[in-house]
Amino acid sequence: MPNKRQSRGTHYDRMSIDSGAHGKVCFRHNDSFADSTTLASAPYKGDPGLYSSSRLRNACLVILVVIIALGLGVLIGFLWFRSNDQRGKPTAATTIQPTIGDLLQRFQDHVDPKRLEKDFRYFTNRPHVTGSQVSRNHTDIFIRLWREYGFEVEVPEYQVLLSYPEEDNPNTVTLFNSATGQVEHNIILKINATEGPASTQQYPYLPYLAYATNGTVQAELVYANKGFESDFDELQRRNISVQGKIVIMRSLFGNVPNAEMHGAAGVILFPDPLDYAPEGHEDRDTYPNTPWMPPDGVQRMSLLPSSGDSLTPLFPAVDGIYQKPMKEAQTTKVPAQTISYADAKVLLSKMTGDLVPESWRGALDVAYRFGASGNTSSNFTIKLSVHNKLAITKIRNVIATIKGSEEPDRYVMIGNHRDGWLFGAADPSSGTATLAEISRVVRELVREGWQPKRTIKLCSWGGEEFGMLGSIEWSEEHDRILKQRAVAYLNTDVAVGGNFILFAQTSPMLANLIFTHTKHVKDPLDSKKSLYDSMLEKMPSRENPKLPYLSGFQFSTDNLPFCLLNGMSTADFSFFFGYKGKFVLYPVYHSQYDNYDWIKRFADPEFKHFTAMTQLLGRMLLDLSDASILPFSVTRFAYSTKKAFQSLEKSSALLQNYGVTLDRLRDAVYTFINISKDFENAIKIRDGQRNPLLLRMINDQLLQIERMFVSAHVVNDWAMNQRILVNDVFSNVETAIKSNDEQKIKKQVSLTIHALWSATSLLKPLT
């Protein structure tokens, strides 16, 4: 759709105004010229007396009349040609920037659930793990699609370290009878998976834990619950050592580093049916008859200790950047493997030792026991063989840009990752289809004449399942630019993993934005309610029951690097699965059963939740791009520093032992809170003003607030995390306290005070 200038340009091809030589003005009409200046300047060849004063006056009047007539003729011709040239073309009304309210409603009206389902079906029809040909095909789809839409498209590439199972040498877990040496149970981790019960097409599925080190160990088995530090403390209290043993844990998120630290020789993880199939384990109780995980369901996961490419920490994995030797690649110290709960039941049924506490017991029909201890030995051993391989592999992101009309150097970003562990339906293809539909609707609005005030960047990431590789490498590459120009980043990974409740993990800065737009999107299960109403009803905030609950960052996904490294305001959104009135992780997470059929049967048969998610994210994206003043929640963010301080006060006695008082920190926190209130009041007073420089100043202050709490000098458990304030906690100080290092503690407290002072100073000019 041409804009105003382009619409008029067609007319000027037929009639244009040229500035000719010697200042002559010529009117061009279909390549014929009428030079208005030659009528008065042509030499007169008759009686010289014609130029007496009276005759000269009369001649001048005649010439003036001719000029006026000619001018009227040209004007009439111009109008006639314009009217003919504009027939069948958009009227000026179609290219006028709509009001923000009209724009948001138009976006919602354009969202098409049938297109969402069609795109979702395409993205889930075959396995698409990172590095596979199908994954590359999905990348090419976004490149072609966004270029056809007329967006500017870039395709950043990175050479990153990936970990795969060996297809011709799958990992195994073997149960040996200690007395006879005979094999009693052999688990070969290679499965033929299908898209659903009606499908006959089979795909090989090799369950494994990425970045688990290779090796074979044989030892007795010890049960360690979920591998929390408190779990290993309980084992030590009972005089049960895991030194040289294989540890089995009932969670995909079982803490492998903790097991390694306590001397384990290997680790086995399984999805206990207490979390994944609590209604029973027979065929009638599980998928495809119910949404719960079948007994043979096996999950995949990355065990990368620190997300991002492990060979280029804090730098992008591109040519010209130093890459550590492969031998320094980060992997687990011991072999680790994931198995099904059907196989786990066999292993647990053989275990001896005391019964575990009630809180440690899962839902398998076996006695959960500790296993081998100092006083008893098992009558069996486990042989664990892991044959994973490391490979440096190219991954690609796809970034589409729609330039802003007023602030092209301000970036509003939205994204999702493409790669899945197998069919990857809920994770991530529900989000991939959502992103594709958002981009289509944005294209429709652009064709109707709209252009965002700020630049929009649509981001399709590669390699997320292996440790957020695509988003981290890109955020590292553009760190300094993003700290200067980025406004916010919105993400959806598992857009639809259930239909119980909308779950938002977010920076406090985006709270008001979320509340505003959830009020304008209907609850897919009850059109009389909004998403806001549903969130408030099912999960009110514990601190303020009059508001819905918004979570801190609990689940790692592509928004985290932008929050923790670049200091951006970010949020991630998902429709969660529900059980007994509570939200839970969807039961087929990261397994071979996360497919189109499961979503269609149990999560969103009519794709109403897909539609609602697309509408919500689209509304927030457009609001961030077009709002005169960014819709940020300054005081909400300021109050998160108060919560962080109150958490730190619990350690005040310990801090005093190191000669550290919190008085200065307390003063800095409350000064920042007060200045944030003054700042928001100042914004309200100036609301409605249209001074672009004033608006720019306000918005620059807003988008830089969180940046004040980012520093390369913070002490944290994860190198990517350079945030002083995360999830209402001064995480740098809390980490320093664990180190028992006096100088480190004092430095981190000082760093936090300085961040608060900086944030306070940032807001002062408007008070």
Short mmCIF file of N, CA and C in Angstrom, two decimals, residues 24 104 207 222 238-239 249 269 300 302 539 582 598 673 679 723 736:
data_model
loop_
_atom_site.label_atom_id
_atom_site.label_comp_id
_atom_site.label_asym_id
_atom_site.label_seq_id
_atom_site.Cartn_x
_atom_site.Cartn_y
_atom_site.Cartn_z
N LYS A 24 13.84 29.73 -15.20
CA LYS A 24 12.53 29.60 -15.86
C LYS A 24 11.72 28.49 -15.20
N LEU A 104 -5.32 -1.07 17.68
CA LEU A 104 -5.36 -2.30 18.46
C LEU A 104 -6.57 -3.15 18.11
N PRO A 207 16.12 -40.59 23.16
CA PRO A 207 16.12 -39.76 24.36
C PRO A 207 17.53 -39.67 24.94
N VAL A 222 21.30 -45.32 44.21
CA VAL A 222 20.80 -44.58 45.37
C VAL A 222 19.73 -43.61 44.88
N ARG A 238 21.37 -39.39 57.17
CA ARG A 238 21.05 -40.81 57.35
C ARG A 238 22.26 -41.71 57.08
N ASN A 239 23.41 -41.09 56.92
CA ASN A 239 24.65 -41.83 56.68
C ASN A 239 24.58 -42.64 55.38
N MET A 249 16.90 -39.83 40.19
CA MET A 249 16.09 -38.71 40.68
C MET A 249 14.79 -38.63 39.89
N LEU A 269 17.62 -39.80 35.39
CA LEU A 269 16.44 -38.98 35.65
C LEU A 269 15.22 -39.64 35.02
N ARG A 300 13.59 -35.19 26.87
CA ARG A 300 14.93 -34.71 26.53
C ARG A 300 15.16 -33.37 27.22
N SER A 302 18.61 -30.22 27.91
CA SER A 302 20.01 -29.83 27.90
C SER A 302 20.52 -29.68 29.33
N MET A 539 -5.93 -16.99 39.94
CA MET A 539 -4.62 -16.84 40.55
C MET A 539 -4.37 -15.38 40.95
N LYS A 582 -4.80 -25.73 40.09
CA LYS A 582 -3.47 -25.13 40.09
C LYS A 582 -2.85 -25.28 38.71
N TRP A 598 -1.94 -34.00 20.45
CA TRP A 598 -2.17 -33.73 21.87
C TRP A 598 -2.77 -32.35 22.07
N ILE A 673 12.39 4.96 45.62
CA ILE A 673 10.93 4.78 45.60
C ILE A 673 10.24 6.15 45.56
N PHE A 679 8.33 11.08 39.71
CA PHE A 679 8.52 10.97 38.26
C PHE A 679 7.19 10.63 37.57
N ARG A 723 22.74 -8.83 36.19
CA ARG A 723 21.72 -8.03 36.85
C ARG A 723 21.98 -7.96 38.34
N ALA A 736 27.06 -13.24 47.00
CA ALA A 736 28.29 -12.90 47.72
C ALA A 736 28.24 -13.40 49.16
#
